[in-house]
CSV table of C-alpha atoms in Angstrom, one decimal:
chain,number,residue,atom,x,y,z
G,1,MET,CA,-103.9,105.9,63.7
G,2,LYS,CA,-99.8,106.9,62.8
G,3,PHE,CA,-98.4,109.8,60.7
G,4,PRO,CA,-95.6,110.4,58.4
G,5,ILE,CA,-94.1,113.7,60.3
G,6,SER,CA,-92.4,115.4,57.9
G,7,ILE,CA,-95.9,115.8,57.0
G,8,ILE,CA,-97.9,116.4,60.0
G,9,PHE,CA,-95.0,119.1,60.2
G,10,LEU,CA,-95.0,120.2,57.2
G,11,PHE,CA,-99.0,120.6,57.8
G,12,CYS,CA,-98.1,122.4,60.8
G,13,CYS,CA,-95.8,124.7,59.2
G,14,LEU,CA,-97.9,125.9,56.5
G,15,ALA,CA,-101.8,125.9,58.7
G,16,ALA,CA,-102.6,129.3,58.7
G,17,ARG,CA,-102.2,130.8,62.5
G,18,ALA,CA,-104.9,130.0,64.6
G,19,GLY,CA,-105.6,129.5,67.9
G,20,LEU,CA,-107.5,127.5,70.6
G,21,THR,CA,-110.3,129.5,74.1
G,22,PHE,CA,-110.4,127.5,77.0
G,23,GLU,CA,-113.1,127.8,79.8
G,24,GLY,CA,-113.6,126.0,83.3
G,25,ILE,CA,-110.1,127.9,84.2
G,26,ASN,CA,-109.2,129.9,87.4
G,27,ALA,CA,-106.4,131.8,86.2
G,28,THR,CA,-105.1,133.6,83.0
G,29,VAL,CA,-104.2,131.3,80.4
G,30,ILE,CA,-100.3,132.4,78.9
G,31,GLU,CA,-99.9,131.9,75.2
G,32,ILE,CA,-96.0,131.5,74.8
G,33,THR,CA,-95.3,131.4,70.6
G,34,PRO,CA,-91.8,129.0,69.9
G,35,GLU,CA,-90.1,128.6,67.5
G,36,ALA,CA,-91.3,127.8,64.0
G,37,ASN,CA,-89.3,125.3,63.9
G,38,THR,CA,-91.0,123.2,66.4
G,39,GLY,CA,-93.8,122.9,64.3
G,40,LEU,CA,-96.3,124.6,66.7
G,41,GLU,CA,-98.5,127.8,66.4
G,42,ALA,CA,-98.7,128.1,70.5
G,43,ILE,CA,-98.0,126.3,74.1
G,44,TYR,CA,-100.5,127.7,76.2
G,45,VAL,CA,-99.3,127.3,80.0
G,46,LEU,CA,-102.1,126.5,82.6
G,47,GLU,CA,-102.7,126.7,86.0
G,48,SER,CA,-104.6,123.4,86.7
G,49,THR,CA,-105.7,121.3,83.1
G,50,GLU,CA,-108.4,119.1,84.9
G,51,ASP,CA,-111.9,120.1,84.0
G,52,VAL,CA,-111.5,122.8,81.4
G,53,THR,CA,-112.7,123.1,77.6
G,54,ALA,CA,-110.8,124.2,74.8
G,55,THR,CA,-112.1,125.3,71.8
G,56,TYR,CA,-111.2,126.1,68.1
G,57,THR,CA,-112.7,128.1,65.9
G,58,SER,CA,-113.5,126.9,62.6
G,59,SER,CA,-114.9,129.1,59.2
G,60,THR,CA,-116.3,125.2,58.4
G,61,GLU,CA,-117.6,121.8,59.7
G,62,ASN,CA,-114.7,119.4,58.5
G,63,ILE,CA,-112.9,119.2,61.8
G,64,GLU,CA,-110.9,116.2,63.8
G,65,TRP,CA,-109.1,116.7,67.2
G,66,SER,CA,-106.1,114.5,67.8
G,67,LYS,CA,-103.5,114.5,70.5
G,68,PHE,CA,-99.7,113.5,71.1
G,69,SER,CA,-96.9,113.6,73.8
G,70,SER,CA,-93.6,112.7,73.7
G,71,GLN,CA,-94.0,110.6,70.7
G,72,GLY,CA,-94.8,113.6,68.0
G,73,GLY,CA,-97.5,114.0,65.4
G,74,GLY,CA,-96.5,111.0,63.9
G,75,TYR,CA,-98.1,109.1,66.4
G,76,ALA,CA,-101.4,111.8,67.3
G,77,GLN,CA,-104.6,109.5,68.7
G,78,PRO,CA,-107.7,110.7,67.3
G,79,ILE,CA,-109.5,112.4,70.0
G,80,PRO,CA,-113.3,112.6,70.8
G,81,PHE,CA,-114.9,115.9,70.8
G,82,THR,CA,-118.0,117.9,70.9
G,83,VAL,CA,-120.0,120.9,67.2
G,84,ASP,CA,-121.6,124.0,68.3
G,85,GLY,CA,-122.3,125.8,65.2
G,86,ASN,CA,-117.9,126.6,63.6
G,87,ARG,CA,-117.0,125.5,67.3
G,88,SER,CA,-115.6,122.7,67.6
G,89,SER,CA,-114.5,121.9,71.9
G,90,ILE,CA,-112.7,118.9,74.0
G,91,THR,CA,-112.2,118.3,77.1
G,92,LEU,CA,-108.9,118.4,78.9
G,93,ASN,CA,-107.5,115.3,80.8
G,94,ALA,CA,-104.8,116.5,84.2
G,95,GLY,CA,-101.4,116.9,82.9
G,96,ASP,CA,-99.3,117.8,79.6
G,97,MET,CA,-100.6,117.4,76.5
G,98,GLY,CA,-100.5,118.1,72.5
G,99,TYR,CA,-103.3,118.4,70.1
G,100,ILE,CA,-103.6,118.7,66.3
G,101,VAL,CA,-107.0,119.9,65.1
G,102,ASN,CA,-107.1,119.6,61.2
G,103,ASP,CA,-109.5,121.8,59.9
G,104,ASN,CA,-110.3,121.0,56.4
G,105,GLY,CA,-107.0,119.4,55.5
G,106,ARG,CA,-104.8,121.8,57.8
G,107,GLN,CA,-103.4,121.1,60.0
G,108,HIS,CA,-103.0,123.2,63.7
G,109,CYS,CA,-100.5,121.9,66.4
G,110,PHE,CA,-100.7,123.1,69.5
G,111,TRP,CA,-99.1,122.1,73.1
G,112,VAL,CA,-101.3,122.5,76.4
G,113,VAL,CA,-98.9,122.4,79.7
G,114,ASP,CA,-100.2,121.6,83.4
G,115,TYR,CA,-98.9,123.6,85.4
G,116,LEU,CA,-100.3,121.9,88.5
G,117,GLN,CA,-97.9,119.4,87.6
G,118,HIS,CA,-94.6,121.8,87.8
G,119,GLU,CA,-95.9,123.3,90.7
G,120,MET,CA,-93.0,125.3,92.2
G,121,PHE,CA,-92.4,125.7,96.1
G,122,LEU,CA,-89.8,127.7,97.3
G,123,GLU,CA,-89.3,127.6,101.0
G,124,SER,CA,-85.8,129.3,101.8
G,125,ILE,CA,-82.7,130.4,100.9
G,126,SER,CA,-79.2,130.7,102.4
G,127,PRO,CA,-75.2,131.0,101.2
G,128,ASP,CA,-73.5,128.5,101.9
G,129,LEU,CA,-69.5,130.0,103.4
G,130,GLU,CA,-67.9,126.6,103.0
G,131,GLU,CA,-68.9,126.4,98.8
G,132,SER,CA,-68.3,130.1,98.3
G,133,ASP,CA,-64.6,132.0,97.3
G,134,CYS,CA,-63.4,136.0,96.1
G,135,ALA,CA,-65.2,135.7,93.0
G,136,MET,CA,-68.3,133.3,93.0
G,137,THR,CA,-71.2,132.8,96.1
G,138,MET,CA,-73.0,129.6,96.6
G,139,LEU,CA,-76.4,129.5,97.6
G,140,LYS,CA,-78.9,126.7,98.9
G,141,ILE,CA,-82.3,126.8,97.7
G,142,ASN,CA,-84.8,124.4,99.9
G,143,GLY,CA,-87.2,124.4,97.1
G,144,THR,CA,-88.5,122.6,94.7
G,145,ALA,CA,-89.7,123.4,90.4
G,146,SER,CA,-89.6,120.3,88.1
G,147,ARG,CA,-88.6,120.7,84.8
G,148,ILE,CA,-91.7,122.0,81.8
G,149,GLN,CA,-90.6,119.7,79.2
G,150,TYR,CA,-93.0,120.4,75.8
G,151,TYR,CA,-92.8,118.4,72.3
G,152,THR,CA,-92.4,119.4,69.1
G,153,VAL,CA,-94.2,117.8,66.4
G,154,THR,CA,-91.1,115.1,65.6
G,155,GLY,CA,-91.4,114.5,69.2
G,156,VAL,CA,-87.9,116.3,70.4
G,157,PRO,CA,-87.8,117.3,73.7
G,158,ARG,CA,-88.1,121.3,74.6
G,159,GLU,CA,-88.4,123.6,77.8
G,160,LEU,CA,-89.7,126.2,79.0
G,161,SER,CA,-88.7,128.4,80.9
G,162,ARG,CA,-89.6,129.2,84.8
G,163,GLU,CA,-87.3,132.3,84.4
G,164,ILE,CA,-86.2,132.2,88.6
G,165,GLU,CA,-85.1,136.0,89.5
G,166,LEU,CA,-82.2,136.0,92.2
G,167,LYS,CA,-81.7,139.3,93.3
G,168,TYR,CA,-79.2,141.4,95.5
G,169,ASN,CA,-77.2,144.2,95.4
G,170,SER,CA,-73.1,144.4,94.7
G,171,LEU,CA,-70.7,147.8,94.1
G,172,GLU,CA,-69.6,149.4,90.4
G,173,TRP,CA,-67.3,151.7,89.7
G,174,ASP,CA,-69.2,155.2,89.3
G,175,GLU,CA,-66.2,157.5,87.0
G,176,GLU,CA,-68.1,159.8,87.1
G,177,ALA,CA,-68.8,160.1,91.0
G,178,ASN,CA,-64.8,158.2,90.9
G,179,ASN,CA,-66.3,156.4,93.7
G,180,TYR,CA,-68.4,152.7,94.1
G,181,SER,CA,-71.9,152.7,94.0
G,182,GLN,CA,-74.8,150.2,95.4
G,183,ILE,CA,-76.5,148.6,92.4
G,184,PRO,CA,-79.1,145.8,92.3
G,185,VAL,CA,-78.3,142.3,90.1
G,186,THR,CA,-80.9,140.1,88.7
G,187,THR,CA,-79.7,136.7,87.6
G,188,THR,CA,-82.2,134.6,85.9
G,189,TYR,CA,-81.5,130.6,86.5
G,190,ASN,CA,-83.6,127.7,84.8
G,191,PRO,CA,-83.8,125.2,85.7
G,192,PHE,CA,-84.5,124.9,89.0
G,193,ASN,CA,-81.3,124.1,91.2
G,194,SER,CA,-80.6,123.4,95.0
G,195,ASN,CA,-76.8,125.0,94.8
G,196,VAL,CA,-76.9,128.1,92.3
G,197,THR,CA,-73.9,130.1,92.2
G,198,ALA,CA,-74.0,133.7,91.8
G,199,VAL,CA,-71.6,136.9,90.9
G,200,ALA,CA,-70.4,137.4,95.1
G,201,PRO,CA,-71.4,140.9,95.7
G,202,LEU,CA,-68.9,143.8,96.6
G,203,CYS,CA,-70.9,144.5,100.0
G,204,ASP,CA,-73.0,142.8,102.0
G,205,THR,CA,-75.9,142.1,101.0
G,206,ASP,CA,-79.4,140.0,101.5
G,207,PHE,CA,-80.2,137.3,98.3
G,208,GLU,CA,-83.2,137.3,97.8
G,209,MET,CA,-85.1,134.5,95.2
G,210,ILE,CA,-87.9,134.9,93.3
G,211,GLY,CA,-89.9,132.7,91.3
G,212,ASP,CA,-91.4,132.1,88.4
G,213,ARG,CA,-92.5,133.5,85.9
G,214,PHE,CA,-95.7,132.2,85.8
G,215,LEU,CA,-97.0,132.7,89.3
G,216,LYS,CA,-95.8,136.3,88.6
G,217,GLU,CA,-98.3,136.0,86.0
G,218,TRP,CA,-100.9,135.1,88.2
G,219,GLY,CA,-100.0,137.3,91.1
G,220,ARG,CA,-98.5,134.7,93.1
G,221,GLU,CA,-94.9,134.7,92.4
G,222,LEU,CA,-93.2,132.7,95.8
G,223,SER,CA,-90.2,135.0,97.2
G,224,CYS,CA,-87.5,134.2,100.0
G,225,VAL,CA,-85.2,136.7,101.6
G,226,SER,CA,-81.7,134.9,103.0
G,227,PRO,CA,-79.9,136.1,106.1
G,228,THR,CA,-78.0,139.4,105.6
G,229,TYR,CA,-74.3,137.8,103.8
G,230,LYS,CA,-71.2,139.5,105.3
G,231,THR,CA,-69.0,140.1,101.5
G,232,ILE,CA,-65.6,138.3,101.5
G,233,SER,CA,-64.4,140.0,97.7
G,234,VAL,CA,-62.7,142.9,97.9
G,235,ASP,CA,-61.7,145.0,94.4
G,236,ALA,CA,-60.1,148.5,94.6
G,237,HIS,CA,-58.8,151.1,91.3
G,238,THR,CA,-56.3,153.0,91.9
G,239,GLN,CA,-54.4,155.8,90.0
G,240,ALA,CA,-51.2,157.7,89.8
G,241,THR,CA,-50.5,161.6,88.9
G,242,GLN,CA,-47.2,163.4,88.6
G,243,SER,CA,-47.1,166.7,89.4
G,244,SER,CA,-46.7,168.9,86.7
G,245,ARG,CA,-43.0,171.1,86.5
G,246,GLU,CA,-43.5,173.6,83.1
G,247,ASN,CA,-39.7,175.3,84.0
G,248,ASP,CA,-38.8,175.4,80.4
G,249,ASN,CA,-35.2,175.1,80.5
G,250,GLU,CA,-35.8,171.8,82.1
G,251,ILE,CA,-34.8,168.8,79.4
G,252,LYS,CA,-37.9,166.3,79.2
G,253,ASP,CA,-38.3,163.1,78.3
G,254,SER,CA,-39.9,162.3,75.0
G,255,ASP,CA,-41.7,159.1,76.6
G,256,SER,CA,-44.9,160.7,78.7
G,257,GLY,CA,-44.9,157.9,81.1
G,258,LEU,CA,-44.4,158.5,84.6
G,259,GLY,CA,-41.2,160.1,86.3
G,260,GLY,CA,-38.6,161.6,84.3
G,261,SER,CA,-36.6,164.6,86.2
G,262,ALA,CA,-36.1,164.2,89.2
G,263,PRO,CA,-37.6,165.2,91.6
G,264,ALA,CA,-41.0,163.5,90.5
G,265,ASP,CA,-43.9,164.2,92.7
G,266,ILE,CA,-46.2,161.3,91.9
G,267,THR,CA,-49.8,160.9,94.1
G,268,PHE,CA,-51.2,157.6,94.3
G,269,THR,CA,-54.4,156.9,95.3
G,270,ALA,CA,-56.8,153.5,95.9
G,271,ILE,CA,-60.2,153.9,96.4
G,272,THR,CA,-62.1,150.6,97.5
G,273,SER,CA,-65.0,148.3,98.3
G,274,ASP,CA,-66.1,147.4,101.8
G,275,GLY,CA,-64.8,144.4,102.1
G,276,VAL,CA,-61.0,145.7,102.4
G,277,ALA,CA,-59.9,145.2,105.2
G,278,PHE,CA,-55.9,145.7,104.4
G,279,THR,CA,-54.2,148.2,102.6
G,280,GLU,CA,-51.0,149.0,101.2
G,281,TRP,CA,-48.3,150.1,98.6
G,282,GLN,CA,-45.4,148.0,97.4
G,283,MET,CA,-42.0,149.7,96.0
G,284,SER,CA,-39.7,147.7,94.7
G,285,LYS,CA,-37.0,147.5,92.1
G,286,ASP,CA,-37.9,144.1,90.4
G,287,PRO,CA,-40.6,144.0,88.6
G,288,ASP,CA,-41.9,140.5,89.7
G,289,PHE,CA,-42.0,141.9,93.5
G,290,GLU,CA,-40.2,139.3,94.3
G,291,ILE,CA,-37.9,142.1,97.3
G,292,ILE,CA,-40.5,145.0,97.8
G,293,ASP,CA,-38.8,147.5,99.3
G,294,LEU,CA,-41.1,150.2,100.4
G,295,ARG,CA,-44.4,149.3,102.2
G,296,PHE,CA,-47.3,152.0,103.1
G,297,ASN,CA,-49.9,150.9,104.9
G,298,GLU,CA,-52.5,153.7,103.6
G,299,GLU,CA,-54.3,154.3,100.6
G,300,ASN,CA,-53.2,157.4,99.7
G,301,LEU,CA,-49.8,158.0,99.1
G,302,ASN,CA,-47.4,161.3,98.4
G,303,TYR,CA,-44.6,160.3,97.3
G,304,THR,CA,-41.3,162.2,95.8
G,305,PHE,CA,-38.4,160.1,93.3
G,306,ARG,CA,-35.4,161.2,93.8
G,307,GLU,CA,-32.8,158.5,92.7
G,308,GLN,CA,-32.0,157.6,89.5
G,309,GLY,CA,-33.3,154.4,87.7
G,310,THR,CA,-37.2,152.7,87.7
G,311,ILE,CA,-39.0,151.8,90.4
G,312,TYR,CA,-42.4,150.0,90.5
G,313,VAL,CA,-45.6,150.0,92.5
G,314,ARG,CA,-48.6,148.5,93.0
G,315,PHE,CA,-51.8,148.2,95.2
G,316,VAL,CA,-52.8,145.9,97.1
G,317,ALA,CA,-56.1,145.4,99.3
G,318,ALA,CA,-57.4,142.3,101.4
G,319,ASN,CA,-60.4,141.2,103.6
G,320,ASP,CA,-59.7,141.3,107.5
G,321,ASN,CA,-58.7,137.2,106.9
G,322,GLY,CA,-56.8,137.3,104.2
G,323,SER,CA,-58.9,135.1,102.1
G,324,CYS,CA,-59.4,137.1,99.1
G,325,ASP,CA,-57.0,140.0,98.0
G,326,TRP,CA,-56.9,142.1,94.3
G,327,THR,CA,-53.8,143.7,93.4
G,328,SER,CA,-53.5,146.2,90.9
G,329,GLU,CA,-52.1,147.2,87.7
G,330,THR,CA,-47.9,148.0,88.5
G,331,TYR,CA,-47.4,151.4,87.7
G,332,GLU,CA,-43.3,151.8,86.4
G,333,ILE,CA,-41.4,154.9,87.4
G,334,SER,CA,-38.5,155.5,85.4
G,335,ILE,CA,-36.2,158.3,86.4
G,336,GLY,CA,-33.8,159.8,83.7
G,337,GLU,CA,-30.0,160.4,84.1
G,338,SER,CA,-29.3,163.8,86.2
G,339,ARG,CA,-27.5,166.6,83.0
G,340,LEU,CA,-26.4,170.5,83.6
G,341,GLU,CA,-25.7,172.5,80.9
G,342,CYS,CA,-24.8,176.4,81.6
G,343,PRO,CA,-24.8,178.9,78.5
G,344,ASN,CA,-22.5,181.2,78.5
G,345,ALA,CA,-24.0,184.8,77.0
G,346,PHE,CA,-27.9,186.6,77.2
G,347,SER,CA,-27.7,189.7,76.7
G,348,PRO,CA,-30.9,191.3,79.1
G,349,GLY,CA,-32.9,193.8,77.6
G,350,ALA,CA,-32.2,193.4,74.5
G,351,SER,CA,-35.6,191.8,73.0
G,352,VAL,CA,-38.1,190.6,75.5
G,353,GLY,CA,-38.8,186.8,75.8
G,354,VAL,CA,-35.3,186.5,73.3
G,355,ASN,CA,-32.1,185.1,75.9
G,356,ASP,CA,-33.2,187.6,77.9
G,357,GLU,CA,-32.0,185.2,81.2
G,358,TRP,CA,-29.4,182.8,81.8
G,359,LYS,CA,-30.8,179.8,82.9
G,360,VAL,CA,-29.1,176.8,83.3
G,361,SER,CA,-30.6,173.5,81.4
G,362,TYR,CA,-31.2,170.2,83.6
G,363,LYS,CA,-32.1,167.6,83.9
G,364,SER,CA,-32.7,165.2,87.2
G,365,LEU,CA,-31.3,167.3,89.9
G,366,THR,CA,-32.1,166.7,93.8
G,367,SER,CA,-30.2,169.7,94.6
G,368,PHE,CA,-29.0,173.1,93.1
G,369,GLU,CA,-26.9,175.9,94.2
G,370,CYS,CA,-25.4,178.8,92.0
G,371,HIS,CA,-23.9,181.8,92.7
G,372,ILE,CA,-22.8,184.7,89.8
G,373,PHE,CA,-20.1,187.1,91.1
G,374,ASN,CA,-18.9,190.9,88.7
G,375,ARG,CA,-15.2,190.5,88.2
G,376,TRP,CA,-14.3,192.4,90.7
G,377,GLY,CA,-16.3,189.4,92.8
G,378,ASN,CA,-19.2,190.9,94.2
G,379,LEU,CA,-22.1,188.5,94.6
G,380,MET,CA,-24.8,189.9,91.7
G,381,PHE,CA,-27.8,186.4,92.2
G,382,SER,CA,-28.1,183.5,93.7
G,383,THR,CA,-30.0,181.1,93.9
G,384,SER,CA,-31.1,176.9,95.3
G,385,ASP,CA,-33.6,176.3,92.1
G,386,PRO,CA,-32.4,175.2,88.7
G,387,ALA,CA,-35.5,176.6,87.4
G,388,VAL,CA,-34.6,179.9,88.3
G,389,GLY,CA,-32.3,182.3,85.9
G,390,TRP,CA,-30.7,185.3,86.7
G,391,ASP,CA,-32.0,188.5,84.5
G,392,GLY,CA,-29.4,190.1,84.4
G,393,LYS,CA,-30.4,193.1,87.2
G,394,TYR,CA,-28.7,194.0,90.3
G,395,LYS,CA,-30.7,195.8,92.7
G,396,GLY,CA,-33.3,196.1,90.0
G,397,LYS,CA,-32.0,198.0,87.3
G,398,LEU,CA,-29.7,195.6,84.3
G,399,VAL,CA,-25.8,195.7,84.8
G,400,PRO,CA,-23.7,196.5,82.3
G,401,ALA,CA,-22.2,194.3,79.9
G,402,GLY,CA,-19.2,192.5,80.2
G,403,VAL,CA,-18.3,189.3,81.5
G,404,TYR,CA,-19.7,187.8,84.8
G,405,PHE,CA,-19.0,184.7,86.3
G,406,TYR,CA,-21.1,181.4,88.1
G,407,VAL,CA,-20.3,179.3,90.5
G,408,ILE,CA,-22.6,175.7,90.6
G,409,LYS,CA,-22.7,173.0,92.6
G,410,ALA,CA,-25.1,170.1,92.2
G,411,LYS,CA,-25.8,166.7,92.6
G,412,GLY,CA,-27.9,164.4,90.4
G,413,ALA,CA,-30.4,161.8,91.0
G,414,ASP,CA,-28.1,159.3,89.6
G,415,GLY,CA,-25.3,160.6,92.2
G,416,LYS,CA,-23.3,162.7,90.7
G,417,SER,CA,-21.9,165.5,92.4
G,418,TYR,CA,-21.5,169.1,89.7
G,419,ASN,CA,-18.8,171.5,90.6
G,420,ARG,CA,-18.8,174.4,87.3
G,421,SER,CA,-17.4,177.0,86.8
G,422,GLY,CA,-17.3,179.8,84.3
G,423,ASP,CA,-17.6,183.0,81.9
G,424,ILE,CA,-21.4,184.5,81.7
G,425,ASN,CA,-20.7,187.3,78.9
G,426,ILE,CA,-23.3,189.7,79.2
G,427,ILE,CA,-24.1,191.4,75.2
G,428,ASN,CA,-24.5,194.9,74.7
G,429,TYR,CA,-28.1,195.8,74.6
G,430,ASN,CA,-29.7,199.2,74.0
G,431,LYS,CA,-28.7,201.3,76.9
G,432,SER,CA,-30.9,204.6,76.0
G,433,SER,CA,-34.1,202.1,76.7
G,434,VAL,CA,-32.5,200.6,80.7
G,435,ASN,CA,-31.6,201.4,83.4
G,436,GLN,CA,-28.4,200.4,85.0
G,437,ILE,CA,-26.4,200.1,88.2
G,438,ILE,CA,-22.6,199.3,87.7
G,439,PRO,CA,-21.1,198.2,91.2
G,440,GLU,CA,-18.8,199.9,93.5
G,441,GLU,CA,-15.6,197.9,92.8
């Protein structure tokens, strides 16, 4: 008998939740709650439906049973059943089927799956080396597992997921450990396919396929393991760290990027994944690296930048045959133009920390030589470090106030040469609070 689908669907949705029980089964019945818009109260997955009895318990004796297939509940056909008090029962046949129980005018709709009709077989799994690439690994599966379909009350096909799992190992960057750590990876597949893809592992690993969710529930899950797969994928983690100089007389750029005042000492570090066989730090004046000026075949590199201008640095890694490679972000190192400014007065011993030392202001000087003399030509102080200043002392004691002379030779990162000379005026200080030494003429 054909019933209007809309009426069947409405009654199934409005009916208070009930359920079926089963006798003659060998394994636990797996009950799945479907979406409300299917019109079904439950989906039951049985290991086999052959010679199984399904029973519905009601509070009345006004019961009718019908069954439906892919056409939906509107084409449900009445079926015979037995009654024992408030229990009504039917005997299931092999195969999947939908059932409607009319309980005193209320429709209760169910779908029963005969797993034996969709039984999964799994024999082997192996990587397909020809079809795999740096990003994805292709796997060939020798086995079968047909789709498990059910139908809503309105005849719409849906599918139960088998939740077939693929397990293997890969690497993941661990910020806390500052290294790669091995991690398990699990990917779930549905439907079953004889060819599946997985995100390429970063370490050698075995692939294990396990299935399915129903066999697992019954304690009979299948498993097969591939031969060990040798990774071809590569990955790396890089960073650049610049050594800082806390020189109060060195002119700093407002930009917080790498470089600034030369010489700039920068350490480049790279940590690579297992598949990396070739490593190289590359330096170029071209941001596109069409011309590579310097190459360093090492993972950790200490380099001092001494020339004014912008240099681009990147790290490249590859596997043993070059089929997979990895390129880091580009580090931009900008070295500024050189500068040299010389003060002409200071007051040592007058106020600690306030203009009590003679220092040049500088930037990007790659060589420096400074000599300070008194008016008789005696050498008072010498330094080859522009960060070092003169405290106004000679042989441990302050020199008298007056005029002194400096001679500086320096060279900048931009190639500029400096030949400077000039006066240094030592301003009077509190003579009673210091010891002085007056160099002999």
